[in-house]
Amino acid sequence: MRVDLRNVIVNPSVRLPFRIELETEGLDFPSVKGYRKPPEADVEVFSEAGILRLQGTITADLLCVCDRCGQEFESVKVTKVDAVIAEEESEDNPELFVLEGTEIDLQELLSTCLILDMETKFLCREDCKGLCARCGRNLNLGPCGCGKEIDPRFAVLKQLLEK
Ligand SMILES: [Zn+2]
Ligand SMILES: [Zn+2]
């Protein structure tokens, strides 16, 4: 989605709000099974000391798969966006986002922000206990019948004593 920022470029006191739904095509992550609805961006473009900035949030309603136990879970991810939009590319100051004429592709800019902010690890909860290495039971649902693992330090001690 291309938007024209001419208004704010010509008149620095203008603030341009945008509310758009992002297309999720290309927004694929290994642990994200899907989007429960299109991510919503609520942002504003304004000029600050001669520099164009875009600030706001992207809210994504995700259906994720836990990296530890494999269960699906829902998660609402809020990405804070604070981007500088350069008027032209320059080699000594490479900017991520550059105007094309007076336009910018908001979908592309916001997708990039979301990708850069995406977690590298997805857990259904911070203290997810994962699966038992022996029987595969989801240990969040309670202990399995495999018995307590022997502390590796005790295992070494036991070997020594047995010698
Ligand atoms: Zn989990
Ligand atoms: Zn087990």
Tab-separated table of N, CA and C and ligand atoms in Angstrom:
chain	number	residue	atom	x	y	z
A	1	MET	N	0.839	-1.194	0.000
A	1	MET	CA	0.000	0.000	0.000
A	1	MET	C	0.878	1.249	0.000
A	2	ARG	N	0.803	1.996	-1.111
A	2	ARG	CA	1.631	3.191	-1.219
A	2	ARG	C	0.834	4.400	-0.722
A	3	VAL	N	1.518	5.229	0.044
A	3	VAL	CA	0.842	6.451	0.493
A	3	VAL	C	1.709	7.652	0.133
A	4	ASP	N	1.046	8.750	-0.108
A	4	ASP	CA	1.743	9.975	-0.487
A	4	ASP	C	1.955	10.838	0.757
A	5	LEU	N	3.205	11.193	1.018
A	5	LEU	CA	3.515	11.976	2.216
A	5	LEU	C	3.729	13.458	1.889
A	6	ARG	N	3.309	13.847	0.696
A	6	ARG	CA	3.528	15.221	0.252
A	6	ARG	C	3.063	16.265	1.290
A	7	ASN	N	1.896	16.023	1.847
A	7	ASN	CA	1.321	16.951	2.821
A	7	ASN	C	2.266	17.283	3.969
A	8	VAL	N	2.866	16.255	4.525
A	8	VAL	CA	3.724	16.466	5.679
A	8	VAL	C	5.109	16.973	5.267
A	9	ILE	N	5.498	16.661	4.018
A	9	ILE	CA	6.785	17.147	3.515
A	9	ILE	C	6.703	18.656	3.276
A	10	VAL	N	5.595	19.085	2.696
A	10	VAL	CA	5.419	20.500	2.367
A	10	VAL	C	5.091	21.315	3.614
A	11	ASN	N	4.327	20.720	4.488
A	11	ASN	CA	3.875	21.438	5.671
A	11	ASN	C	4.255	20.668	6.944
A	12	PRO	N	5.416	21.008	7.520
A	12	PRO	CA	5.968	20.222	8.624
A	12	PRO	C	5.102	20.184	9.890
A	13	SER	N	4.082	21.024	9.969
A	13	SER	CA	3.278	20.974	11.196
A	13	SER	C	2.140	19.945	11.088
A	14	VAL	N	2.017	19.359	9.890
A	14	VAL	CA	0.961	18.362	9.668
A	14	VAL	C	1.389	17.014	10.237
A	15	ARG	N	0.453	16.326	10.837
A	15	ARG	CA	0.686	14.932	11.253
A	15	ARG	C	-0.294	14.063	10.481
A	16	LEU	N	0.247	13.070	9.795
A	16	LEU	CA	-0.592	12.212	8.953
A	16	LEU	C	-0.822	10.865	9.627
A	17	PRO	N	-2.046	10.620	10.049
A	17	PRO	CA	-2.312	9.310	10.651
A	17	PRO	C	-2.695	8.268	9.602
A	18	PHE	N	-2.296	7.033	9.830
A	18	PHE	CA	-2.688	5.936	8.953
A	18	PHE	C	-3.123	4.759	9.800
A	19	ARG	N	-4.187	4.153	9.374
A	19	ARG	CA	-4.655	2.946	10.025
A	19	ARG	C	-4.838	1.914	8.934
A	20	ILE	N	-3.976	0.924	8.894
A	20	ILE	CA	-4.112	-0.051	7.803
A	20	ILE	C	-3.998	-1.482	8.337
A	21	GLU	N	-4.576	-2.376	7.570
A	21	GLU	CA	-4.429	-3.801	7.847
A	21	GLU	C	-3.316	-4.323	6.957
A	22	LEU	N	-2.401	-5.080	7.567
A	22	LEU	CA	-1.288	-5.599	6.783
A	22	LEU	C	-1.678	-6.903	6.103
A	23	GLU	N	-1.167	-7.060	4.896
A	23	GLU	CA	-1.321	-8.358	4.251
A	23	GLU	C	-0.297	-9.291	4.862
A	24	THR	N	-0.716	-10.530	5.115
A	24	THR	CA	0.192	-11.438	5.822
A	24	THR	C	1.017	-12.291	4.865
A	25	GLU	N	0.805	-12.098	3.592
A	25	GLU	CA	1.609	-12.825	2.616
A	25	GLU	C	3.072	-12.417	2.786
A	26	GLY	N	3.933	-13.412	2.936
A	26	GLY	CA	5.345	-13.113	3.140
A	26	GLY	C	5.710	-12.944	4.598
A	27	LEU	N	4.709	-12.824	5.471
A	27	LEU	CA	4.995	-12.700	6.900
A	27	LEU	C	4.919	-14.088	7.541
A	28	ASP	N	5.826	-14.948	7.113
A	28	ASP	CA	5.829	-16.321	7.613
A	28	ASP	C	6.953	-16.513	8.611
A	29	PHE	N	6.611	-17.134	9.721
A	29	PHE	CA	7.608	-17.431	10.742
A	29	PHE	C	7.410	-18.895	11.147
A	30	PRO	N	8.520	-19.611	11.403
A	30	PRO	CA	8.405	-21.061	11.649
A	30	PRO	C	7.398	-21.417	12.749
A	31	SER	N	7.323	-20.608	13.788
A	31	SER	CA	6.461	-20.982	14.916
A	31	SER	C	5.111	-20.267	14.902
A	32	VAL	N	4.838	-19.545	13.824
A	32	VAL	CA	3.529	-18.896	13.706
A	32	VAL	C	2.693	-19.691	12.702
A	33	LYS	N	1.619	-20.277	13.201
A	33	LYS	CA	0.768	-21.097	12.329
A	33	LYS	C	-0.136	-20.234	11.475
A	34	GLY	N	-0.472	-19.083	12.029
A	34	GLY	CA	-1.356	-18.227	11.255
A	34	GLY	C	-1.694	-16.953	11.992
A	35	TYR	N	-2.433	-16.114	11.312
A	35	TYR	CA	-2.899	-14.859	11.887
A	35	TYR	C	-4.395	-14.993	12.116
A	36	ARG	N	-4.852	-14.680	13.292
A	36	ARG	CA	-6.275	-14.835	13.591
A	36	ARG	C	-7.078	-13.747	12.899
A	37	LYS	N	-6.418	-12.644	12.617
A	37	LYS	CA	-6.973	-11.618	11.737
A	37	LYS	C	-5.789	-10.799	11.218
A	38	PRO	N	-5.976	-10.023	10.150
A	38	PRO	CA	-4.833	-9.283	9.606
A	38	PRO	C	-4.235	-8.351	10.665
A	39	PRO	N	-2.910	-8.289	10.768
A	39	PRO	CA	-2.286	-7.367	11.719
A	39	PRO	C	-2.718	-5.928	11.419
A	40	GLU	N	-2.956	-5.177	12.456
A	40	GLU	CA	-3.427	-3.808	12.300
A	40	GLU	C	-2.345	-2.820	12.691
A	41	ALA	N	-2.117	-1.869	11.820
A	41	ALA	CA	-1.128	-0.839	12.128
A	41	ALA	C	-1.838	0.484	12.365
A	42	ASP	N	-1.419	1.147	13.424
A	42	ASP	CA	-1.983	2.439	13.774
A	42	ASP	C	-0.784	3.374	13.945
A	43	VAL	N	-0.501	4.144	12.905
A	43	VAL	CA	0.740	4.919	12.906
A	43	VAL	C	0.487	6.360	12.468
A	44	GLU	N	1.525	7.148	12.664
A	44	GLU	CA	1.433	8.562	12.321
A	44	GLU	C	2.766	8.996	11.711
A	45	VAL	N	2.697	9.741	10.640
A	45	VAL	CA	3.922	10.277	10.037
A	45	VAL	C	3.980	11.765	10.346
A	46	PHE	N	5.137	12.198	10.813
A	46	PHE	CA	5.291	13.618	11.115
A	46	PHE	C	6.733	14.029	10.860
A	47	SER	N	6.925	15.316	10.871
A	47	SER	CA	8.245	15.851	10.599
A	47	SER	C	8.837	16.382	11.906
A	48	GLU	N	10.083	15.984	12.165
A	48	GLU	CA	10.718	16.434	13.408
A	48	GLU	C	12.111	16.934	13.053
A	49	ALA	N	12.341	18.197	13.265
A	49	ALA	CA	13.620	18.820	12.915
A	49	ALA	C	14.033	18.469	11.485
A	50	GLY	N	13.079	18.533	10.582
A	50	GLY	CA	13.381	18.281	9.180
A	50	GLY	C	13.506	16.820	8.801
A	51	ILE	N	13.239	15.949	9.774
A	51	ILE	CA	13.338	14.521	9.482
A	51	ILE	C	11.949	13.900	9.559
A	52	LEU	N	11.635	13.094	8.560
A	52	LEU	CA	10.332	12.411	8.565
A	52	LEU	C	10.397	11.180	9.452
A	53	ARG	N	9.455	11.102	10.374
A	53	ARG	CA	9.407	9.928	11.245
A	53	ARG	C	8.045	9.273	11.145
A	54	LEU	N	8.040	7.991	11.376
A	54	LEU	CA	6.790	7.250	11.446
A	54	LEU	C	6.769	6.524	12.785
A	55	GLN	N	5.735	6.804	13.565
A	55	GLN	CA	5.629	6.168	14.879
A	55	GLN	C	4.246	5.582	15.074
A	56	GLY	N	4.189	4.555	15.884
A	56	GLY	CA	2.898	3.949	16.191
A	56	GLY	C	3.067	2.503	16.600
A	57	THR	N	2.026	1.732	16.394
A	57	THR	CA	2.077	0.329	16.806
A	57	THR	C	1.469	-0.569	15.722
A	58	ILE	N	1.933	-1.813	15.742
A	58	ILE	CA	1.321	-2.856	14.923
A	58	ILE	C	0.828	-3.921	15.906
A	59	THR	N	-0.419	-4.282	15.782
A	59	THR	CA	-0.965	-5.315	16.658
A	59	THR	C	-1.278	-6.550	15.827
A	60	ALA	N	-0.633	-7.642	16.184
A	60	ALA	CA	-0.829	-8.888	15.435
A	60	ALA	C	-1.393	-9.956	16.371
A	61	ASP	N	-2.461	-10.558	15.916
A	61	ASP	CA	-3.147	-11.587	16.694
A	61	ASP	C	-2.711	-12.945	16.136
A	62	LEU	N	-1.798	-13.604	16.854
A	62	LEU	CA	-1.128	-14.770	16.283
A	62	LEU	C	-1.635	-16.091	16.837
A	63	LEU	N	-1.578	-17.100	15.982
A	63	LEU	CA	-1.746	-18.468	16.439
A	63	LEU	C	-0.363	-19.111	16.337
A	64	CYS	N	0.212	-19.415	17.502
A	64	CYS	CA	1.604	-19.868	17.533
A	64	CYS	C	1.693	-21.332	17.946
A	65	VAL	N	2.877	-21.889	17.724
A	65	VAL	CA	3.171	-23.238	18.199
A	65	VAL	C	4.343	-23.127	19.156
A	66	CYS	N	4.174	-23.683	20.349
A	66	CYS	CA	5.219	-23.588	21.369
A	66	CYS	C	6.456	-24.371	20.931
A	67	ASP	N	7.610	-23.728	21.008
A	67	ASP	CA	8.862	-24.372	20.601
A	67	ASP	C	9.253	-25.503	21.549
A	68	ARG	N	8.671	-25.513	22.737
A	68	ARG	CA	9.110	-26.495	23.723
A	68	ARG	C	8.145	-27.680	23.831
A	69	CYS	N	6.835	-27.396	23.805
A	69	CYS	CA	5.884	-28.505	24.002
A	69	CYS	C	5.028	-28.782	22.762
A	70	GLY	N	5.117	-27.919	21.756
A	70	GLY	CA	4.391	-28.181	20.520
A	70	GLY	C	2.913	-27.840	20.547
A	71	GLN	N	2.423	-27.334	21.672
A	71	GLN	CA	1.009	-26.964	21.752
A	71	GLN	C	0.764	-25.647	21.029
A	72	GLU	N	-0.436	-25.539	20.471
A	72	GLU	CA	-0.811	-24.264	19.866
A	72	GLU	C	-1.285	-23.303	20.936
A	73	PHE	N	-1.006	-22.058	20.738
A	73	PHE	CA	-1.525	-21.048	21.664
A	73	PHE	C	-1.707	-19.736	20.927
A	74	GLU	N	-2.573	-18.904	21.491
A	74	GLU	CA	-2.846	-17.605	20.890
A	74	GLU	C	-2.002	-16.548	21.591
A	75	SER	N	-1.570	-15.589	20.829
A	75	SER	CA	-0.744	-14.548	21.412
A	75	SER	C	-0.970	-13.234	20.662
A	76	VAL	N	-1.126	-12.176	21.404
A	76	VAL	CA	-1.275	-10.872	20.769
A	76	VAL	C	0.067	-10.155	20.869
A	77	LYS	N	0.634	-9.873	19.729
A	77	LYS	CA	1.946	-9.237	19.696
A	77	LYS	C	1.791	-7.768	19.312
A	78	VAL	N	2.337	-6.895	20.144
A	78	VAL	CA	2.291	-5.467	19.839
A	78	VAL	C	3.712	-4.986	19.543
A	79	THR	N	3.904	-4.495	18.343
A	79	THR	CA	5.214	-3.997	17.922
A	79	THR	C	5.183	-2.475	17.925
A	80	LYS	N	6.109	-1.894	18.645
A	80	LYS	CA	6.224	-0.435	18.617
A	80	LYS	C	7.067	-0.045	17.410
A	81	VAL	N	6.554	0.884	16.636
A	81	VAL	CA	7.260	1.297	15.430
A	81	VAL	C	7.802	2.705	15.624
A	82	ASP	N	9.057	2.876	15.312
A	82	ASP	CA	9.647	4.216	15.312
A	82	ASP	C	10.680	4.217	14.189
A	83	ALA	N	10.269	4.702	13.034
A	83	ALA	CA	11.132	4.603	11.861
A	83	ALA	C	11.423	5.986	11.301
A	84	VAL	N	12.606	6.116	10.755
A	84	VAL	CA	12.970	7.340	10.050
A	84	VAL	C	12.815	7.078	8.561
A	85	ILE	N	12.152	7.993	7.879
A	85	ILE	CA	11.996	7.865	6.435
A	85	ILE	C	12.897	8.900	5.777
A	86	ALA	N	13.912	8.424	5.093
A	86	ALA	CA	14.864	9.339	4.469
A	86	ALA	C	14.336	9.811	3.126
A	87	GLU	N	14.720	11.033	2.770
A	87	GLU	CA	14.251	11.556	1.480
A	87	GLU	C	15.020	10.929	0.332
A	88	GLU	N	16.283	10.641	0.582
A	88	GLU	CA	17.027	9.925	-0.447
A	88	GLU	C	18.107	9.074	0.195
A	89	GLU	N	18.508	8.063	-0.537
A	89	GLU	CA	19.513	7.159	-0.045
A	89	GLU	C	20.871	7.857	-0.036
A	90	SER	N	21.638	7.666	1.003
A	90	SER	CA	22.991	8.213	0.988
A	90	SER	C	23.917	7.139	1.538
A	91	GLU	N	25.113	7.121	0.982
A	91	GLU	CA	25.995	6.007	1.319
A	91	GLU	C	26.527	6.072	2.730
A	92	ASP	N	26.800	7.301	3.225
A	92	ASP	CA	27.367	7.378	4.572
A	92	ASP	C	26.280	7.283	5.648
A	93	ASN	N	25.044	7.347	5.240
A	93	ASN	CA	23.977	7.215	6.212
A	93	ASN	C	22.859	6.335	5.632
A	94	PRO	N	23.151	5.043	5.546
A	94	PRO	CA	22.174	4.164	4.903
A	94	PRO	C	20.902	4.039	5.750
A	95	GLU	N	19.799	4.462	5.203
A	95	GLU	CA	18.533	4.375	5.932
A	95	GLU	C	17.784	3.147	5.443
A	96	LEU	N	16.981	2.617	6.310
A	96	LEU	CA	16.208	1.442	5.964
A	96	LEU	C	15.063	1.807	5.019
A	97	PHE	N	14.470	2.960	5.259
A	97	PHE	CA	13.282	3.339	4.493
A	97	PHE	C	13.530	4.652	3.764
A	98	VAL	N	13.310	4.627	2.479
A	98	VAL	CA	13.591	5.787	1.646
A	98	VAL	C	12.354	6.128	0.826
A	99	LEU	N	12.071	7.419	0.743
A	99	LEU	CA	10.945	7.894	-0.059
A	99	LEU	C	11.170	7.590	-1.536
A	100	GLU	N	10.081	7.270	-2.217
A	100	GLU	CA	10.135	7.202	-3.671
A	100	GLU	C	9.309	8.381	-4.156
A	101	GLY	N	10.005	9.426	-4.549
A	101	GLY	CA	9.299	10.682	-4.836
A	101	GLY	C	8.795	11.231	-3.512
A	102	THR	N	7.484	11.315	-3.361
A	102	THR	CA	6.930	11.719	-2.073
A	102	THR	C	6.148	10.555	-1.452
A	103	GLU	N	6.337	9.368	-2.044
A	103	GLU	CA	5.550	8.222	-1.585
A	103	GLU	C	6.396	7.207	-0.844
A	104	ILE	N	5.706	6.406	-0.048
A	104	ILE	CA	6.363	5.291	0.613
A	104	ILE	C	5.392	4.118	0.632
A	105	ASP	N	5.961	2.928	0.547
A	105	ASP	CA	5.137	1.732	0.605
A	105	ASP	C	4.961	1.342	2.071
A	106	LEU	N	3.798	1.670	2.610
A	106	LEU	CA	3.550	1.426	4.035
A	106	LEU	C	3.541	-0.060	4.376
A	107	GLN	N	2.944	-0.855	3.507
A	107	GLN	CA	2.898	-2.298	3.745
A	107	GLN	C	4.314	-2.857	3.907
A	108	GLU	N	5.190	-2.420	3.010
A	108	GLU	CA	6.561	-2.919	3.037
A	108	GLU	C	7.290	-2.432	4.295
A	109	LEU	N	7.128	-1.156	4.608
A	109	LEU	CA	7.788	-0.573	5.779
A	109	LEU	C	7.326	-1.271	7.063
A	110	LEU	N	6.014	-1.430	7.196
A	110	LEU	CA	5.473	-1.994	8.431
A	110	LEU	C	5.770	-3.489	8.546
A	111	SER	N	5.754	-4.187	7.408
A	111	SER	CA	6.112	-5.603	7.429
A	111	SER	C	7.544	-5.775	7.919
A	112	THR	N	8.430	-4.918	7.422
A	112	THR	CA	9.829	-4.981	7.840
A	112	THR	C	9.950	-4.766	9.346
A	113	CYS	N	9.214	-3.794	9.876
A	113	CYS	CA	9.254	-3.522	11.319
A	113	CYS	C	8.774	-4.737	12.110
A	114	LEU	N	7.723	-5.363	11.606
A	114	LEU	CA	7.178	-6.538	12.298
A	114	LEU	C	8.182	-7.691	12.273
A	115	ILE	N	8.810	-7.887	11.118
A	115	ILE	CA	9.783	-8.983	10.981
A	115	ILE	C	10.971	-8.761	11.922
A	116	LEU	N	11.458	-7.509	11.971
A	116	LEU	CA	12.614	-7.207	12.812
A	116	LEU	C	12.302	-7.386	14.294
A	117	ASP	N	11.029	-7.244	14.640
A	117	ASP	CA	10.630	-7.310	16.042
A	117	ASP	C	10.181	-8.717	16.455
A	118	MET	N	10.085	-9.619	15.489
A	118	MET	CA	9.511	-10.933	15.806
A	118	MET	C	10.427	-11.737	16.726
A	119	GLU	N	9.827	-12.391	17.687
A	119	GLU	CA	10.561	-13.229	18.624
A	119	GLU	C	11.298	-14.338	17.881
A	120	THR	N	12.418	-14.774	18.445
A	120	THR	CA	13.092	-15.917	17.845
A	120	THR	C	12.640	-17.193	18.554
A	121	LYS	N	12.016	-17.042	19.712
A	121	LYS	CA	11.557	-18.208	20.456
A	121	LYS	C	10.110	-17.998	20.882
A	122	PHE	N	9.296	-19.019	20.678
A	122	PHE	CA	7.890	-18.924	21.064
A	122	PHE	C	7.598	-19.954	22.143
A	123	LEU	N	7.178	-19.476	23.294
A	123	LEU	CA	6.798	-20.402	24.364
A	123	LEU	C	5.345	-20.146	24.751
A	124	CYS	N	4.601	-21.227	25.006
A	124	CYS	CA	3.191	-21.079	25.371
A	124	CYS	C	3.079	-20.345	26.705
A	125	ARG	N	4.087	-20.505	27.549
A	125	ARG	CA	4.201	-19.716	28.764
A	125	ARG	C	5.666	-19.762	29.169
A	126	GLU	N	6.070	-18.772	29.949
A	126	GLU	CA	7.486	-18.626	30.244
A	126	GLU	C	8.081	-19.880	30.897
A	127	ASP	N	7.281	-20.527	31.739
A	127	ASP	CA	7.817	-21.685	32.463
A	127	ASP	C	7.311	-22.991	31.857
A	128	CYS	N	7.100	-22.990	30.553
A	128	CYS	CA	6.629	-24.216	29.900
A	128	CYS	C	7.581	-25.360	30.236
A	129	LYS	N	7.008	-26.474	30.690
A	129	LYS	CA	7.855	-27.593	31.127
A	129	LYS	C	8.242	-28.503	29.966
A	130	GLY	N	7.626	-28.311	28.814
A	130	GLY	CA	8.011	-29.096	27.647
A	130	GLY	C	7.514	-30.532	27.710
A	131	LEU	N	8.152	-31.372	26.915
A	131	LEU	CA	7.740	-32.775	26.831
A	131	LEU	C	8.762	-33.654	27.528
A	132	CYS	N	8.289	-34.749	28.097
A	132	CYS	CA	9.214	-35.708	28.699
A	132	CYS	C	10.063	-36.322	27.593
A	133	ALA	N	11.378	-36.336	27.809
A	133	ALA	CA	12.290	-36.849	26.790
A	133	ALA	C	12.089	-38.348	26.575
A	134	ARG	N	11.522	-39.021	27.579
A	134	ARG	CA	11.349	-40.473	27.435
A	134	ARG	C	10.008	-40.857	26.840
A	135	CYS	N	8.910	-40.332	27.430
A	135	CYS	CA	7.595	-40.809	26.979
A	135	CYS	C	6.857	-39.788	26.116
A	136	GLY	N	7.389	-38.561	26.050
A	136	GLY	CA	6.778	-37.568	25.176
A	136	GLY	C	5.554	-36.879	25.747
A	137	ARG	N	5.233	-37.157	27.017
A	137	ARG	CA	4.055	-36.521	27.599
A	137	ARG	C	4.291	-35.022	27.793
A	138	ASN	N	3.225	-34.263	27.595
A	138	ASN	CA	3.292	-32.825	27.861
A	138	ASN	C	3.308	-32.615	29.377
A	139	LEU	N	4.437	-32.195	29.889
A	139	LEU	CA	4.605	-32.117	31.347
A	139	LEU	C	3.855	-30.945	31.976
A	140	ASN	N	3.307	-30.042	31.131
A	140	ASN	CA	2.457	-28.979	31.686
A	140	ASN	C	1.147	-29.563	32.212
A	141	LEU	N	0.809	-30.746	31.732
A	141	LEU	CA	-0.449	-31.368	32.140
A	141	LEU	C	-0.267	-32.225	33.383
A	142	GLY	N	0.940	-32.229	33.912
A	142	GLY	CA	1.215	-33.030	35.105
A	142	GLY	C	2.363	-33.969	34.825
A	143	PRO	N	2.943	-34.529	35.883
A	143	PRO	CA	4.111	-35.397	35.714
A	143	PRO	C	3.732	-36.715	35.034
A	144	CYS	N	4.677	-37.307	34.371
A	144	CYS	CA	4.427	-38.587	33.708
A	144	CYS	C	4.877	-39.713	34.626
A	145	GLY	N	4.786	-40.912	34.163
A	145	GLY	CA	5.125	-42.052	35.014
A	145	GLY	C	6.583	-42.450	34.962
A	146	CYS	N	7.411	-41.628	34.306
A	146	CYS	CA	8.808	-42.038	34.116
A	146	CYS	C	9.650	-41.902	35.378
A	147	GLY	N	9.138	-41.260	36.385
A	147	GLY	CA	9.905	-41.106	37.616
A	147	GLY	C	10.867	-39.956	37.516
A	148	LYS	N	11.421	-39.623	38.631
A	148	LYS	CA	12.313	-38.470	38.669
A	148	LYS	C	13.617	-38.771	37.940
A	149	GLU	N	14.069	-37.803	37.166
A	149	GLU	CA	15.374	-37.933	36.531
A	149	GLU	C	16.437	-37.891	37.621
A	150	ILE	N	17.476	-38.690	37.451
A	150	ILE	CA	18.564	-38.633	38.425
A	150	ILE	C	19.433	-37.422	38.099
A	151	ASP	N	19.705	-36.636	39.111
A	151	ASP	CA	20.588	-35.483	38.955
A	151	ASP	C	21.929	-35.988	38.420
A	152	PRO	N	22.409	-35.412	37.310
A	152	PRO	CA	23.656	-35.925	36.715
A	152	PRO	C	24.836	-35.921	37.682
A	153	ARG	N	24.830	-34.984	38.636
A	153	ARG	CA	25.945	-34.957	39.601
A	153	ARG	C	25.906	-36.199	40.483
A	154	PHE	N	24.687	-36.605	40.852
A	154	PHE	CA	24.542	-37.802	41.676
A	154	PHE	C	24.888	-39.049	40.884
A	155	ALA	N	24.597	-39.009	39.580
A	155	ALA	CA	24.903	-40.152	38.734
A	155	ALA	C	26.405	-40.400	38.718
A	156	VAL	N	27.180	-39.303	38.633
A	156	VAL	CA	28.645	-39.423	38.642
A	156	VAL	C	29.105	-39.978	39.986
A	157	LEU	N	28.512	-39.475	41.065
A	157	LEU	CA	28.865	-39.901	42.413
A	157	LEU	C	28.576	-41.390	42.588
A	158	LYS	N	27.445	-41.795	42.054
A	158	LYS	CA	27.018	-43.191	42.177
A	158	LYS	C	28.028	-44.106	41.464
A	159	GLN	N	28.477	-43.651	40.278
A	159	GLN	CA	29.469	-44.434	39.531
A	159	GLN	C	30.751	-44.595	40.339
A	160	LEU	N	31.185	-43.509	40.968
A	160	LEU	CA	32.413	-43.534	41.754
A	160	LEU	C	32.296	-44.512	42.911
A	161	LEU	N	31.138	-44.474	43.561
A	161	LEU	CA	30.933	-45.320	44.719
A	161	LEU	C	30.885	-46.798	44.320
A	162	GLU	N	30.412	-47.043	43.115
A	162	GLU	CA	30.257	-48.409	42.668
A	162	GLU	C	31.603	-49.042	42.304
A	163	LYS	N	32.601	-48.190	42.042
A	163	LYS	CA	33.918	-48.712	41.616
A	163	LYS	C	34.627	-49.432	42.741
B	1	ZN	ZN	4.779	-24.978	25.761
B	2	ZN	ZN	7.780	-39.524	30.796
